[in-house]
Amino acid sequence: MDKNIILAGVGGQGILSIAFVIDNAALASGFEFKQAEVHGMAQRGGAVQSHLRYADHEIHSDLIPKGAADLVLSVEPLEVMRYWHYLRPDGWIVSSVTPYVNIPDYPEPERVLAQLATFPSCILVDGAQIAKAAGNLRAQNMVAVGAASLRLDFPEELLLTYVAALFERKGPAIVEVNQQAFRLGRIAGRFFRGLVEAGVPVPTAVELGRRLAPETLDPALAADWARVVADPELAAPILQSEEIRACDQVPVGA
Amino acid sequence: MSREILLGDEAVGLGAIHSGLSGVYAYPGTPSTEIFEFVERATKHMGGVHAFWSTNEKVAYEEALGMSWAGKRALVCMKHVGLNVAADAFMNSAVTGTNGGLVLAVADDPGMHSSQNEQDSRYFAQFALIPCLEPRNQQECYDMMFEAFDMSEELSLPVMVRLVTRIAHSRAGVETRAARDPNPLNPSRDIKKWTLLPSNARVQYKHLTEKQPELLRRSEASRFNELVLAGKRGVITCGIADNYYRENLAGGDDSVLAIRQYPVPVESIRRLVEHVEELLVLEDGYPLVETMIRGLFGLAGVRVAGRMTGELPRTGELDPDIVREALGLAPRPTAHAAADDLANRPPALCKGCPHTDSFRALNEALSSFDNPQVFSDIGCYTLAALPPLEAIHSCVAMGASIGMAAGAAHAGYTPAVAAIGDSTFSHGGITPLLSAVQQGVNLNVLVLDNDTVGMTGTQRSMSTGETLDQIILGAGVAREHLRVITPTPRNHDANVAVIREELAYDGPSVIIARRSCLEAIKKA
């Protein structure tokens, strides 16, 4: 078993906090791991990445070779594209779709999303919306690792333990917010995959995820939602409305 | 025995602590900063280890040498270009020799992630005639510190541990062992050894050269230099390059010599060369071993390939893919081609950064001049070279802004303006300012006093606030030409006026733009 993950985002988004959670889970699970990161000048709002590898055997290189990454885990959609050539042909993308626009030539967010949607193996969630629902916009990194946890090799509880350890110094309220962001991210990821596997096109699945209040999502109902959005008449009011609560909107007969 | 998650830098720090460390000395510099920071953090509560940032690498090295003189173990850490600053003390410490163990951990930056060049510190070890260890993983970062300190005391020499960015800033689980007790105070009374008058220095230098066969013997026998003879293709891997080789060809048929202790093991190389028909040298840094083996005229019968022959790029950092190509392997298939037209996201000054307000004011004050050039220095403010500010036009070496502005002024260039941060000023700016004041040079120095070392993570600055003012006045700058402004958007017009007044003055003047770094305030 081995897993190679490129963590991506913008300086200040908390990439290294994601790394902390996975590193510790890997160590506690008895795996070897290596995790190369970026310090110094690039942390000032620049593109940052971290190569994280864990395995049940010795790991040689701190850097992941191109074509060997199982997963690009990004807190920002444009940053996925900076590293997707590291992915193996059957590799996965897990990303927040919330753009971080701090450059004048940031491309149209819809175009970025359309590019990510070409990957069949992807999990896309709205980091900002989910983090807000969890109680703090800064928790977008924990949303992303929650969504990605479906592709990792650790029990949810173990990962949550290290989310708690990471924020312990800041008090129980901050711990709870970040754990909630993780949980909601994980649920949103499962809901998203449920939609896609039931035949919903990726852009529609992203859009539906954005409309539904994160704390009300139920992955078990993804197939029903797939049927709803497949019907243009049912779909139109939902995909055009402001945020709605999933539990109020479960289709009749679901 | 326990397993801890450590950066390579941190593993060096913990290895040093467990080797009986009594003092750690450093000036912040990426990618070496975290060595000192780890030791400071880890020993704060138990005491017993002196940990206080030094004003620059030369000072750090001399303090470490003093600790060694007193019989205790000292670690001095810096980035590769920092060793240039410390070179005087470093080179001569090989001649004096040491008393307590003295280990220099120097972190090179191949690929220049955060540096002005990618010089290879192994040349410095060779130049000074001292041993060098080059760990390939975090565990070796830790383990090699024990070897390095012991070797330093056994040979009475400083020992270099050379890191590169990818090991300094990469984490892994590290097995630790029981800590050794620190040395007792045991000052050296060997006056001739420490007093490098020519008559003593000649004797000491001879001693140093006489130690060389023992250094070589240790390299040949070292467990860090491993030779496996197999097929007719030979590969030499140095330090971390071994990982990139094994990532691609673990268990292959090549004959491999992995080198992680220097001087290079000559006998092992000879055996390898005699066994193979071709030889590829992989090293993350300059082609030091490659050019040594090839010599001026090449090696009869064996083609030596590497950075000088095009198999590997002449410059830049190695990675598994570059090494893969050099080994003649096809690239791995990937899910997607690299995006080549992606918008760059370069680093930038933080929102609300005082430097932004300082440079806006400077830009406006200089706007009446034709294409004015501003000499600058190394720190966050170097980012002002990029759009939208484009306010500075040089960045060469710590403190060079002031010296270069003075030289330009000597040549008749006006206005000669230098922009330098408060910590860089203490590191290398005081002496060129003193020189300029003594010469009465017409130059304007803008000191960006944000009360911290911002770029490397808000470490303590040595010359900020009142201390900074006193140093500048002490260097002889007239009181009326030491101006202090507060860089904020609201003060913009007033600040422009102050800078204009000083630009009009024919003589040395200093403007301090004083407002604290927002990152530092956030952390405090």
mmCIF file of C-alpha atoms in Angstrom, chain B residues 165-364:
data_model
loop_
_atom_site.group_PDB
_atom_site.id
_atom_site.type_symbol
_atom_site.label_atom_id
_atom_site.label_comp_id
_atom_site.label_asym_id
_atom_site.label_seq_id
_atom_site.Cartn_x
_atom_site.Cartn_y
_atom_site.Cartn_z
ATOM 1 C CA THR B 165 15.898 22.499 0.969
ATOM 2 C CA ARG B 166 14.089 19.244 0.268
ATOM 3 C CA ILE B 167 15.432 17.576 3.333
ATOM 4 C CA ALA B 168 15.418 20.672 5.543
ATOM 5 C CA HIS B 169 11.729 21.257 4.856
ATOM 6 C CA SER B 170 10.439 17.720 4.644
ATOM 7 C CA ARG B 171 8.920 15.812 7.565
ATOM 8 C CA ALA B 172 9.113 12.165 8.521
ATOM 9 C CA GLY B 173 8.965 9.989 11.584
ATOM 10 C CA VAL B 174 12.338 9.885 13.381
ATOM 11 C CA GLU B 175 13.452 7.342 16.002
ATOM 12 C CA THR B 176 15.218 9.095 18.837
ATOM 13 C CA ARG B 177 17.606 7.775 21.470
ATOM 14 C CA ALA B 178 18.769 8.633 24.950
ATOM 15 C CA ALA B 179 20.395 12.021 25.388
ATOM 16 C CA ARG B 180 24.075 12.380 26.224
ATOM 17 C CA ASP B 181 25.074 14.768 28.999
ATOM 18 C CA PRO B 182 26.556 18.129 28.016
ATOM 19 C CA ASN B 183 30.287 18.631 28.461
ATOM 20 C CA PRO B 184 31.551 20.378 31.600
ATOM 21 C CA LEU B 185 33.217 23.766 31.321
ATOM 22 C CA ASN B 186 36.771 23.070 30.203
ATOM 23 C CA PRO B 187 38.390 26.122 28.624
ATOM 24 C CA SER B 188 41.292 25.564 26.286
ATOM 25 C CA ARG B 189 44.580 27.066 27.494
ATOM 26 C CA ASP B 190 46.407 26.154 24.318
ATOM 27 C CA ILE B 191 47.383 29.686 23.395
ATOM 28 C CA LYS B 192 49.403 28.828 20.285
ATOM 29 C CA LYS B 193 46.535 26.908 18.802
ATOM 30 C CA TRP B 194 44.120 29.818 19.140
ATOM 31 C CA THR B 195 46.457 32.707 18.322
ATOM 32 C CA LEU B 196 46.936 32.637 14.584
ATOM 33 C CA LEU B 197 50.007 34.812 14.362
ATOM 34 C CA PRO B 198 51.842 33.716 11.242
ATOM 35 C CA SER B 199 54.350 31.667 13.212
ATOM 36 C CA ASN B 200 51.548 29.787 15.011
ATOM 37 C CA ALA B 201 49.283 29.665 11.989
ATOM 38 C CA ARG B 202 51.910 27.880 9.901
ATOM 39 C CA VAL B 203 52.164 25.180 12.539
ATOM 40 C CA GLN B 204 48.402 24.892 12.852
ATOM 41 C CA TYR B 205 47.888 24.761 9.110
ATOM 42 C CA LYS B 206 50.430 21.949 8.898
ATOM 43 C CA HIS B 207 48.508 20.106 11.622
ATOM 44 C CA LEU B 208 45.361 20.557 9.564
ATOM 45 C CA THR B 209 46.948 19.067 6.467
ATOM 46 C CA GLU B 210 48.373 16.207 8.527
ATOM 47 C CA LYS B 211 44.855 15.330 9.678
ATOM 48 C CA GLN B 212 43.711 14.753 6.100
ATOM 49 C CA PRO B 213 44.710 11.069 5.775
ATOM 50 C CA GLU B 214 42.657 10.349 8.912
ATOM 51 C CA LEU B 215 39.646 12.194 7.426
ATOM 52 C CA LEU B 216 39.981 10.090 4.294
ATOM 53 C CA ARG B 217 40.350 6.875 6.285
ATOM 54 C CA ARG B 218 37.129 7.674 8.117
ATOM 55 C CA SER B 219 35.310 8.359 4.841
ATOM 56 C CA GLU B 220 36.451 5.053 3.368
ATOM 57 C CA ALA B 221 35.220 3.169 6.433
ATOM 58 C CA SER B 222 32.061 5.206 6.945
ATOM 59 C CA ARG B 223 28.701 3.455 7.055
ATOM 60 C CA PHE B 224 27.393 6.483 5.146
ATOM 61 C CA ASN B 225 29.471 5.612 2.093
ATOM 62 C CA GLU B 226 28.112 2.380 0.646
ATOM 63 C CA LEU B 227 29.489 0.631 -2.428
ATOM 64 C CA VAL B 228 27.624 -2.181 -4.173
ATOM 65 C CA LEU B 229 29.328 -3.651 -7.243
ATOM 66 C CA ALA B 230 26.993 -5.272 -9.769
ATOM 67 C CA GLY B 231 26.413 -4.392 -13.440
ATOM 68 C CA LYS B 232 28.632 -2.434 -15.804
ATOM 69 C CA ARG B 233 26.793 0.857 -15.387
ATOM 70 C CA GLY B 234 28.026 2.765 -12.371
ATOM 71 C CA VAL B 235 26.037 5.368 -10.480
ATOM 72 C CA ILE B 236 27.346 7.651 -7.763
ATOM 73 C CA THR B 237 24.675 9.248 -5.618
ATOM 74 C CA CYS B 238 25.453 12.072 -3.220
ATOM 75 C CA GLY B 239 23.193 12.805 -0.258
ATOM 76 C CA ILE B 240 19.529 13.145 -1.169
ATOM 77 C CA ALA B 241 20.161 12.212 -4.822
ATOM 78 C CA ASP B 242 20.281 8.610 -3.613
ATOM 79 C CA ASN B 243 16.524 8.810 -2.885
ATOM 80 C CA TYR B 244 15.771 9.957 -6.407
ATOM 81 C CA TYR B 245 17.835 7.110 -7.807
ATOM 82 C CA ARG B 246 16.125 4.494 -5.634
ATOM 83 C CA GLU B 247 12.703 5.951 -6.387
ATOM 84 C CA ASN B 248 13.313 4.960 -9.995
ATOM 85 C CA LEU B 249 15.571 1.925 -9.816
ATOM 86 C CA ALA B 250 15.437 0.247 -6.419
ATOM 87 C CA GLY B 251 16.912 -3.219 -6.739
ATOM 88 C CA GLY B 252 18.338 -2.651 -10.215
ATOM 89 C CA ASP B 253 21.539 -4.048 -11.671
ATOM 90 C CA ASP B 254 23.688 -0.904 -11.489
ATOM 91 C CA SER B 255 26.851 -0.714 -9.462
ATOM 92 C CA VAL B 256 26.158 2.048 -6.958
ATOM 93 C CA LEU B 257 28.294 4.114 -4.639
ATOM 94 C CA ALA B 258 26.221 6.240 -2.260
ATOM 95 C CA ILE B 259 28.291 9.063 -0.762
ATOM 96 C CA ARG B 260 27.182 10.872 2.380
ATOM 97 C CA GLN B 261 30.487 11.538 4.100
ATOM 98 C CA TYR B 262 33.328 13.659 2.718
ATOM 99 C CA PRO B 263 36.157 13.948 1.802
ATOM 100 C CA VAL B 264 35.130 11.655 -1.038
ATOM 101 C CA PRO B 265 36.082 8.002 -0.425
ATOM 102 C CA VAL B 266 38.816 7.687 -3.031
ATOM 103 C CA GLU B 267 39.342 3.931 -2.760
ATOM 104 C CA SER B 268 35.624 3.186 -3.128
ATOM 105 C CA ILE B 269 35.486 5.392 -6.203
ATOM 106 C CA ARG B 270 38.530 3.640 -7.637
ATOM 107 C CA ARG B 271 36.911 0.235 -7.162
ATOM 108 C CA LEU B 272 33.712 1.438 -8.785
ATOM 109 C CA VAL B 273 35.493 3.042 -11.732
ATOM 110 C CA GLU B 274 37.568 -0.089 -12.361
ATOM 111 C CA HIS B 275 34.398 -2.191 -12.357
ATOM 112 C CA VAL B 276 32.148 -0.209 -14.689
ATOM 113 C CA GLU B 277 32.086 0.971 -18.296
ATOM 114 C CA GLU B 278 30.076 4.127 -17.776
ATOM 115 C CA LEU B 279 29.442 6.269 -14.740
ATOM 116 C CA LEU B 280 26.583 8.627 -13.927
ATOM 117 C CA VAL B 281 27.032 11.062 -11.038
ATOM 118 C CA LEU B 282 23.921 12.355 -9.273
ATOM 119 C CA GLU B 283 24.346 15.258 -6.850
ATOM 120 C CA ASP B 284 21.905 17.947 -5.742
ATOM 121 C CA GLY B 285 24.041 21.024 -6.096
ATOM 122 C CA TYR B 286 27.159 21.789 -8.088
ATOM 123 C CA PRO B 287 28.890 18.939 -9.988
ATOM 124 C CA LEU B 288 31.588 18.637 -7.313
ATOM 125 C CA VAL B 289 32.148 14.894 -7.317
ATOM 126 C CA GLU B 290 31.517 14.682 -11.054
ATOM 127 C CA THR B 291 34.240 17.193 -11.945
ATOM 128 C CA MET B 292 36.652 15.702 -9.413
ATOM 129 C CA ILE B 293 36.338 12.262 -10.954
ATOM 130 C CA ARG B 294 36.506 13.463 -14.538
ATOM 131 C CA GLY B 295 39.420 15.774 -13.861
ATOM 132 C CA LEU B 296 40.641 18.119 -16.541
ATOM 133 C CA PHE B 297 41.112 15.495 -19.214
ATOM 134 C CA GLY B 298 38.514 12.809 -18.543
ATOM 135 C CA LEU B 299 38.815 9.288 -17.272
ATOM 136 C CA ALA B 300 40.393 6.706 -19.579
ATOM 137 C CA GLY B 301 37.924 3.988 -20.518
ATOM 138 C CA VAL B 302 34.948 5.298 -18.540
ATOM 139 C CA ARG B 303 32.621 8.057 -19.627
ATOM 140 C CA VAL B 304 31.627 10.171 -16.637
ATOM 141 C CA ALA B 305 28.150 11.633 -17.137
ATOM 142 C CA GLY B 306 26.223 14.147 -15.083
ATOM 143 C CA ARG B 307 25.491 17.852 -15.001
ATOM 144 C CA MET B 308 28.500 18.759 -17.175
ATOM 145 C CA THR B 309 27.586 16.403 -20.008
ATOM 146 C CA GLY B 310 23.886 17.161 -20.412
ATOM 147 C CA GLU B 311 22.416 14.015 -18.843
ATOM 148 C CA LEU B 312 21.323 16.269 -15.999
ATOM 149 C CA PRO B 313 20.606 20.008 -16.185
ATOM 150 C CA ARG B 314 23.617 22.156 -15.308
ATOM 151 C CA THR B 315 21.588 24.221 -12.833
ATOM 152 C CA GLY B 316 18.628 23.749 -10.539
ATOM 153 C CA GLU B 317 17.314 21.239 -8.071
ATOM 154 C CA LEU B 318 17.232 17.519 -8.774
ATOM 155 C CA ASP B 319 13.955 15.635 -8.520
ATOM 156 C CA PRO B 320 12.873 12.055 -9.241
ATOM 157 C CA ASP B 321 11.807 12.935 -12.791
ATOM 158 C CA ILE B 322 15.073 14.577 -13.803
ATOM 159 C CA VAL B 323 16.990 11.609 -12.423
ATOM 160 C CA ARG B 324 14.594 9.224 -14.199
ATOM 161 C CA GLU B 325 15.415 10.797 -17.533
ATOM 162 C CA ALA B 326 19.150 10.677 -16.814
ATOM 163 C CA LEU B 327 18.805 6.954 -16.107
ATOM 164 C CA GLY B 328 17.297 6.504 -19.564
ATOM 165 C CA LEU B 329 13.819 5.576 -18.354
ATOM 166 C CA ALA B 330 10.635 6.723 -20.106
ATOM 167 C CA PRO B 331 8.448 9.201 -18.220
ATOM 168 C CA ARG B 332 5.547 7.701 -16.273
ATOM 169 C CA PRO B 333 2.132 8.180 -17.874
ATOM 170 C CA THR B 334 0.092 10.921 -16.231
ATOM 171 C CA ALA B 335 -3.593 11.826 -15.991
ATOM 172 C CA HIS B 336 -3.123 15.192 -17.639
ATOM 173 C CA ALA B 337 -0.499 17.189 -19.482
ATOM 174 C CA ALA B 338 1.050 20.052 -17.515
ATOM 175 C CA ALA B 339 -0.943 23.273 -17.811
ATOM 176 C CA ASP B 340 1.455 25.626 -19.553
ATOM 177 C CA ASP B 341 -0.605 28.814 -19.711
ATOM 178 C CA LEU B 342 -1.717 28.909 -16.105
ATOM 179 C CA ALA B 343 -1.861 32.297 -14.360
ATOM 180 C CA ASN B 344 1.088 32.592 -11.964
ATOM 181 C CA ARG B 345 0.463 33.301 -8.351
ATOM 182 C CA PRO B 346 3.667 34.969 -7.170
ATOM 183 C CA PRO B 347 4.240 35.846 -3.510
ATOM 184 C CA ALA B 348 3.259 39.392 -2.568
ATOM 185 C CA LEU B 349 3.440 41.773 0.368
ATOM 186 C CA CYS B 350 0.596 41.113 2.809
ATOM 187 C CA LYS B 351 -2.509 43.289 2.714
ATOM 188 C CA GLY B 352 -1.863 46.312 4.920
ATOM 189 C CA CYS B 353 1.916 45.737 5.036
ATOM 190 C CA PRO B 354 3.821 48.853 6.166
ATOM 191 C CA HIS B 355 6.351 48.296 3.347
ATOM 192 C CA THR B 356 3.636 49.000 0.780
ATOM 193 C CA ASP B 357 2.993 52.443 2.262
ATOM 194 C CA SER B 358 6.729 53.137 2.553
ATOM 195 C CA PHE B 359 7.390 52.313 -1.084
ATOM 196 C CA ARG B 360 4.336 54.219 -2.340
ATOM 197 C CA ALA B 361 5.716 57.278 -0.606
ATOM 198 C CA LEU B 362 9.232 56.638 -1.926
ATOM 199 C CA ASN B 363 7.937 56.125 -5.469
ATOM 200 C CA GLU B 364 6.094 59.425 -5.392
#
